[in-house]
Amino acid sequence: MSLFITFEGPDGSGKTTQARMLADYLESQGHPVLCTREPGGTEISEQVRQVILSTHNKSMRNETEVLLYSAARAQIVAELIRPALAQGKLVICDRYYDSTFAYQGYGLGVDLNLLRAITQFATGGLVPDLTFYVDVPVELGLTRRHRSETNRLDLKNIEYHTRVRNGYLELVKAEPDRFIIIDGSGPVEQVQEQIRARMITELAERRMT
Ligand code: TYD
């Protein structure tokens, strides 16, 4: 039985580390796992990622940004995620369309209904079974980030990141059955402990243990 799990959260929430740790744990339990990320995950999507995140592209229009994220998504869904689910794998994806709603919708003010239509087109309606939303206060997230290379999106201001986080909280409220809120402010192991405990419950409910 397959399961599509996504990780979401503001920048610096630590969800990338958490997604990887959960994937390793599930593999150690004998589950077939595919762990991937957005934007990226396939050769074409990684090329699109370069364009989106390049600091050279400061003049990028919001419309362009939405379409590029969605283009990368269309490719990873068709090329990687759907086939893995068809093989009965547990698919873990670091970010998915909720990021578009939080960042481009709530963050940049792009119309949410428009994003729904574009997302439907890009994904063919593939909805995650479960979404871990790793929450951290905006200031903590921003101070935690220590990337070697600053990308274009890091240059955005704190008001933007606050809108993104509040947007996530709206999304969680609208779909409480799909989202699991995780407090990401503690130490890595403690956060992973919460995620693992919830995952074990979810697998048991689906008789997948
Ligand atoms: P990344 O370096 O992967 O950041 P993180 O480790 O925080 O996930 O860059 C992804 C950036 O792209 C991140 O700032 C969120 C943003 N993003 C969007 O704005 N919209 C989207 O649809 C997706 C998938 C990501």
mmCIF file of C-alpha atoms and ligand atoms in Angstrom:
data_model
loop_
_atom_site.group_PDB
_atom_site.id
_atom_site.type_symbol
_atom_site.label_atom_id
_atom_site.label_comp_id
_atom_site.label_asym_id
_atom_site.label_seq_id
_atom_site.Cartn_x
_atom_site.Cartn_y
_atom_site.Cartn_z
ATOM 1 C CA MET A 1 0.000 0.000 0.000
ATOM 2 C CA SER A 2 1.387 3.363 -0.995
ATOM 3 C CA LEU A 3 1.338 6.605 0.945
ATOM 4 C CA PHE A 4 2.145 10.137 -0.155
ATOM 5 C CA ILE A 5 3.622 12.224 2.664
ATOM 6 C CA THR A 6 4.722 15.843 2.299
ATOM 7 C CA PHE A 7 6.682 18.161 4.567
ATOM 8 C CA GLU A 8 5.916 21.853 4.746
ATOM 9 C CA GLY A 9 7.094 24.745 6.822
ATOM 10 C CA PRO A 10 8.540 28.235 6.748
ATOM 11 C CA ASP A 11 12.190 28.752 5.795
ATOM 12 C CA GLY A 12 14.476 27.477 8.545
ATOM 13 C CA SER A 13 11.868 25.161 10.056
ATOM 14 C CA GLY A 14 14.249 22.209 9.743
ATOM 15 C CA LYS A 15 11.775 20.158 7.723
ATOM 16 C CA THR A 16 14.407 19.005 5.219
ATOM 17 C CA THR A 17 16.427 17.319 7.970
ATOM 18 C CA GLN A 18 13.246 15.917 9.497
ATOM 19 C CA ALA A 19 11.997 14.510 6.180
ATOM 20 C CA ARG A 20 15.332 12.754 5.606
ATOM 21 C CA MET A 21 15.374 11.321 9.137
ATOM 22 C CA LEU A 22 11.823 10.017 8.774
ATOM 23 C CA ALA A 23 12.711 8.426 5.426
ATOM 24 C CA ASP A 24 15.725 6.675 7.003
ATOM 25 C CA TYR A 25 13.596 5.444 9.885
ATOM 26 C CA LEU A 26 10.849 4.077 7.629
ATOM 27 C CA GLU A 27 13.453 2.354 5.446
ATOM 28 C CA SER A 28 14.995 0.785 8.546
ATOM 29 C CA GLN A 29 11.531 -0.608 9.318
ATOM 30 C CA GLY A 30 11.483 -2.331 5.930
ATOM 31 C CA HIS A 31 9.218 0.052 4.027
ATOM 32 C CA PRO A 32 10.080 0.911 0.422
ATOM 33 C CA VAL A 33 10.647 4.677 0.480
ATOM 34 C CA LEU A 34 11.221 7.415 -2.071
ATOM 35 C CA CYS A 35 12.452 10.676 -0.565
ATOM 36 C CA THR A 36 12.551 13.716 -2.829
ATOM 37 C CA ARG A 37 12.180 17.478 -2.811
ATOM 38 C CA GLU A 38 10.557 20.432 -4.525
ATOM 39 C CA PRO A 39 11.402 22.363 -6.536
ATOM 40 C CA GLY A 40 13.578 19.603 -8.001
ATOM 41 C CA GLY A 41 13.685 15.840 -7.819
ATOM 42 C CA THR A 42 14.063 15.163 -11.536
ATOM 43 C CA GLU A 43 16.619 16.373 -14.057
ATOM 44 C CA ILE A 44 14.168 18.790 -15.666
ATOM 45 C CA SER A 45 12.775 20.018 -12.343
ATOM 46 C CA GLU A 46 16.294 20.618 -10.976
ATOM 47 C CA GLN A 47 17.035 22.757 -14.029
ATOM 48 C CA VAL A 48 13.868 24.753 -13.387
ATOM 49 C CA ARG A 49 14.971 25.089 -9.732
ATOM 50 C CA GLN A 50 18.194 26.767 -10.856
ATOM 51 C CA VAL A 51 16.198 29.380 -12.751
ATOM 52 C CA ILE A 52 13.800 30.003 -9.869
ATOM 53 C CA LEU A 53 16.424 30.366 -7.163
ATOM 54 C CA SER A 54 19.128 32.196 -9.105
ATOM 55 C CA THR A 55 20.087 35.574 -7.620
ATOM 56 C CA HIS A 56 20.486 36.824 -11.211
ATOM 57 C CA ASN A 57 16.733 36.668 -11.733
ATOM 58 C CA LYS A 58 15.702 39.551 -9.490
ATOM 59 C CA SER A 59 13.194 40.851 -12.028
ATOM 60 C CA MET A 60 11.154 37.648 -12.063
ATOM 61 C CA ARG A 61 7.404 38.287 -12.227
ATOM 62 C CA ASN A 62 5.104 36.640 -9.702
ATOM 63 C CA GLU A 63 3.286 34.980 -12.594
ATOM 64 C CA THR A 64 6.580 33.543 -13.869
ATOM 65 C CA GLU A 65 7.472 32.281 -10.412
ATOM 66 C CA VAL A 66 4.128 30.491 -10.014
ATOM 67 C CA LEU A 67 4.381 28.881 -13.434
ATOM 68 C CA LEU A 68 7.972 27.743 -12.912
ATOM 69 C CA TYR A 69 7.217 26.106 -9.569
ATOM 70 C CA SER A 70 4.195 24.486 -11.170
ATOM 71 C CA ALA A 71 6.200 23.354 -14.189
ATOM 72 C CA ALA A 72 8.775 21.705 -11.922
ATOM 73 C CA ARG A 73 5.880 20.104 -10.032
ATOM 74 C CA ALA A 74 4.168 18.725 -13.136
ATOM 75 C CA GLN A 75 7.398 16.964 -14.072
ATOM 76 C CA ILE A 76 8.160 15.443 -10.657
ATOM 77 C CA VAL A 77 4.576 14.233 -10.205
ATOM 78 C CA ALA A 78 4.460 12.459 -13.553
ATOM 79 C CA GLU A 79 8.050 11.245 -13.710
ATOM 80 C CA LEU A 80 8.770 10.284 -10.114
ATOM 81 C CA ILE A 81 5.927 10.504 -7.607
ATOM 82 C CA ARG A 82 3.086 8.755 -9.434
ATOM 83 C CA PRO A 83 5.265 5.833 -10.596
ATOM 84 C CA ALA A 84 6.646 5.359 -7.056
ATOM 85 C CA LEU A 85 3.138 5.358 -5.583
ATOM 86 C CA ALA A 86 2.062 2.863 -8.249
ATOM 87 C CA GLN A 87 4.889 0.591 -7.032
ATOM 88 C CA GLY A 88 3.496 0.741 -3.497
ATOM 89 C CA LYS A 89 6.180 3.024 -2.088
ATOM 90 C CA LEU A 90 5.980 5.508 0.752
ATOM 91 C CA VAL A 91 6.790 8.773 -0.964
ATOM 92 C CA ILE A 92 8.156 11.604 1.156
ATOM 93 C CA CYS A 93 8.395 14.974 -0.561
ATOM 94 C CA ASP A 94 10.086 18.006 0.995
ATOM 95 C CA ARG A 95 7.577 20.723 -0.074
ATOM 96 C CA TYR A 96 4.670 20.342 -2.511
ATOM 97 C CA TYR A 97 1.797 22.543 -3.643
ATOM 98 C CA ASP A 98 1.042 23.894 -0.143
ATOM 99 C CA SER A 99 4.298 25.850 -0.568
ATOM 100 C CA THR A 100 2.829 27.575 -3.624
ATOM 101 C CA PHE A 101 -0.280 28.547 -1.659
ATOM 102 C CA ALA A 102 1.757 29.774 1.321
ATOM 103 C CA TYR A 103 4.566 31.586 -0.561
ATOM 104 C CA GLN A 104 2.991 32.761 -3.814
ATOM 105 C CA GLY A 105 -0.610 32.914 -2.574
ATOM 106 C CA TYR A 106 -0.452 34.307 0.946
ATOM 107 C CA GLY A 107 3.123 35.635 0.636
ATOM 108 C CA LEU A 108 2.950 37.429 -2.713
ATOM 109 C CA GLY A 109 -0.815 37.868 -2.973
ATOM 110 C CA VAL A 110 -1.447 35.716 -6.046
ATOM 111 C CA ASP A 111 -5.138 34.779 -6.297
ATOM 112 C CA LEU A 112 -5.767 31.500 -4.475
ATOM 113 C CA ASN A 113 -8.445 30.282 -6.893
ATOM 114 C CA LEU A 114 -6.057 30.781 -9.764
ATOM 115 C CA LEU A 115 -3.426 28.773 -7.886
ATOM 116 C CA ARG A 116 -5.957 26.000 -7.316
ATOM 117 C CA ALA A 117 -6.609 25.736 -11.052
ATOM 118 C CA ILE A 118 -2.898 25.796 -11.958
ATOM 119 C CA THR A 119 -2.135 23.216 -9.271
ATOM 120 C CA GLN A 120 -4.883 20.941 -10.549
ATOM 121 C CA PHE A 121 -3.380 21.202 -14.036
ATOM 122 C CA ALA A 122 0.181 20.550 -12.818
ATOM 123 C CA THR A 123 -0.563 17.647 -10.481
ATOM 124 C CA GLY A 124 -3.582 16.069 -12.141
ATOM 125 C CA GLY A 125 -5.232 16.347 -8.729
ATOM 126 C CA LEU A 126 -2.665 14.356 -6.724
ATOM 127 C CA VAL A 127 -3.264 15.280 -3.062
ATOM 128 C CA PRO A 128 -0.933 14.148 -0.245
ATOM 129 C CA ASP A 129 -2.325 11.569 2.184
ATOM 130 C CA LEU A 130 -0.504 13.298 5.032
ATOM 131 C CA THR A 131 1.298 16.589 5.429
ATOM 132 C CA PHE A 132 3.641 17.351 8.300
ATOM 133 C CA TYR A 133 3.637 21.083 8.882
ATOM 134 C CA VAL A 134 6.778 21.919 10.858
ATOM 135 C CA ASP A 135 6.066 25.227 12.523
ATOM 136 C CA VAL A 136 8.599 27.735 13.824
ATOM 137 C CA PRO A 137 8.234 31.418 14.634
ATOM 138 C CA VAL A 138 9.451 33.547 11.711
ATOM 139 C CA GLU A 139 12.380 35.104 13.597
ATOM 140 C CA LEU A 140 13.694 31.728 14.744
ATOM 141 C CA GLY A 141 13.414 30.328 11.218
ATOM 142 C CA LEU A 142 15.279 33.233 9.699
ATOM 143 C CA THR A 143 18.119 33.194 12.250
ATOM 144 C CA ARG A 144 18.505 29.413 11.910
ATOM 145 C CA ARG A 145 19.188 29.453 8.223
ATOM 146 C CA HIS A 146 22.847 29.152 7.537
ATOM 147 C CA ARG A 147 23.083 28.373 3.873
ATOM 148 C CA SER A 148 26.439 28.620 2.182
ATOM 149 C CA GLU A 149 24.874 30.475 -0.718
ATOM 150 C CA THR A 150 22.170 33.074 -0.405
ATOM 151 C CA ASN A 151 19.380 32.447 -2.881
ATOM 152 C CA ARG A 152 17.021 34.968 -4.437
ATOM 153 C CA LEU A 153 14.196 34.114 -2.044
ATOM 154 C CA ASP A 154 16.310 34.751 1.056
ATOM 155 C CA LEU A 155 16.380 38.396 0.117
ATOM 156 C CA LYS A 156 12.686 38.792 0.829
ATOM 157 C CA ASN A 157 11.741 40.647 3.965
ATOM 158 C CA ILE A 158 10.335 39.634 7.300
ATOM 159 C CA GLU A 159 6.777 40.814 6.527
ATOM 160 C CA TYR A 160 6.730 38.441 3.592
ATOM 161 C CA HIS A 161 7.834 35.518 5.775
ATOM 162 C CA THR A 162 5.199 36.422 8.349
ATOM 163 C CA ARG A 163 2.492 36.304 5.661
ATOM 164 C CA VAL A 164 3.859 32.935 4.539
ATOM 165 C CA ARG A 165 3.702 31.477 8.030
ATOM 166 C CA ASN A 166 0.213 32.856 8.686
ATOM 167 C CA GLY A 167 -0.808 31.445 5.313
ATOM 168 C CA TYR A 168 0.392 28.004 6.340
ATOM 169 C CA LEU A 169 -1.648 28.262 9.530
ATOM 170 C CA GLU A 170 -4.738 29.048 7.375
ATOM 171 C CA LEU A 171 -4.071 26.042 5.167
ATOM 172 C CA VAL A 172 -3.719 23.795 8.211
ATOM 173 C CA LYS A 173 -6.985 25.115 9.630
ATOM 174 C CA ALA A 174 -8.817 24.446 6.357
ATOM 175 C CA GLU A 175 -7.686 20.803 6.121
ATOM 176 C CA PRO A 176 -7.172 19.531 9.667
ATOM 177 C CA ASP A 177 -7.428 15.876 8.609
ATOM 178 C CA ARG A 178 -4.539 16.047 6.170
ATOM 179 C CA PHE A 179 -2.175 18.235 8.207
ATOM 180 C CA ILE A 180 -0.225 17.246 11.288
ATOM 181 C CA ILE A 181 1.273 20.238 13.096
ATOM 182 C CA ILE A 182 4.717 19.683 14.539
ATOM 183 C CA ASP A 183 6.444 22.176 16.818
ATOM 184 C CA GLY A 184 9.807 22.630 15.110
ATOM 185 C CA SER A 185 11.371 24.955 17.671
ATOM 186 C CA GLY A 186 13.046 22.269 19.824
ATOM 187 C CA PRO A 187 16.179 20.160 19.248
ATOM 188 C CA VAL A 188 16.299 18.022 16.087
ATOM 189 C CA GLU A 189 15.888 14.675 17.898
ATOM 190 C CA GLN A 190 12.927 15.914 19.896
ATOM 191 C CA VAL A 191 11.161 17.144 16.760
ATOM 192 C CA GLN A 192 11.865 13.827 15.023
ATOM 193 C CA GLU A 193 10.430 11.989 18.017
ATOM 194 C CA GLN A 194 7.103 13.814 17.589
ATOM 195 C CA ILE A 195 7.037 13.095 13.859
ATOM 196 C CA ARG A 196 7.881 9.433 14.296
ATOM 197 C CA ALA A 197 5.225 8.934 16.956
ATOM 198 C CA ARG A 198 2.560 10.445 14.686
ATOM 199 C CA MET A 199 3.790 8.412 11.725
ATOM 200 C CA ILE A 200 3.557 5.167 13.687
ATOM 201 C CA THR A 201 -0.049 5.994 14.631
ATOM 202 C CA GLU A 202 -0.920 6.840 11.023
ATOM 203 C CA LEU A 203 0.601 3.601 9.721
ATOM 204 C CA ALA A 204 -1.247 1.576 12.338
ATOM 205 C CA GLU A 205 -4.555 3.219 11.418
ATOM 206 C CA ARG A 206 -3.927 2.276 7.790
ATOM 207 C CA ARG A 207 -2.817 -1.245 8.796
ATOM 208 C CA MET A 208 0.587 -0.618 7.225
ATOM 209 C CA THR A 209 2.836 -1.631 10.115
HETATM 210 P P1 TYD B 1 15.042 25.544 -0.565
HETATM 211 O O1 TYD B 1 16.469 25.916 -0.655
HETATM 212 O O2 TYD B 1 14.616 24.168 -0.898
HETATM 213 O O3 TYD B 1 14.480 25.975 0.863
HETATM 214 P P2 TYD B 1 13.991 25.097 2.098
HETATM 215 O O4 TYD B 1 15.167 24.280 2.524
HETATM 216 O O5 TYD B 1 13.560 26.125 3.091
HETATM 217 O O6 TYD B 1 12.848 24.265 1.606
HETATM 218 O O7 TYD B 1 14.276 26.572 -1.489
HETATM 219 C C1 TYD B 1 12.995 26.437 -1.696
HETATM 220 C C2 TYD B 1 12.400 27.800 -1.627
HETATM 221 O O8 TYD B 1 11.341 27.858 -2.570
HETATM 222 C C3 TYD B 1 11.806 28.113 -0.269
HETATM 223 O O9 TYD B 1 12.132 29.429 0.125
HETATM 224 C C4 TYD B 1 10.314 28.053 -0.517
HETATM 225 C C5 TYD B 1 10.180 28.347 -1.965
HETATM 226 N N1 TYD B 1 9.013 27.738 -2.642
HETATM 227 C C6 TYD B 1 7.968 28.552 -3.067
HETATM 228 O O10 TYD B 1 8.011 29.766 -2.868
HETATM 229 N N2 TYD B 1 6.908 27.987 -3.718
HETATM 230 C C7 TYD B 1 6.821 26.647 -3.980
HETATM 231 O O11 TYD B 1 5.840 26.162 -4.583
HETATM 232 C C8 TYD B 1 7.910 25.811 -3.528
HETATM 233 C C9 TYD B 1 7.876 24.336 -3.790
HETATM 234 C C10 TYD B 1 8.987 26.406 -2.869
#
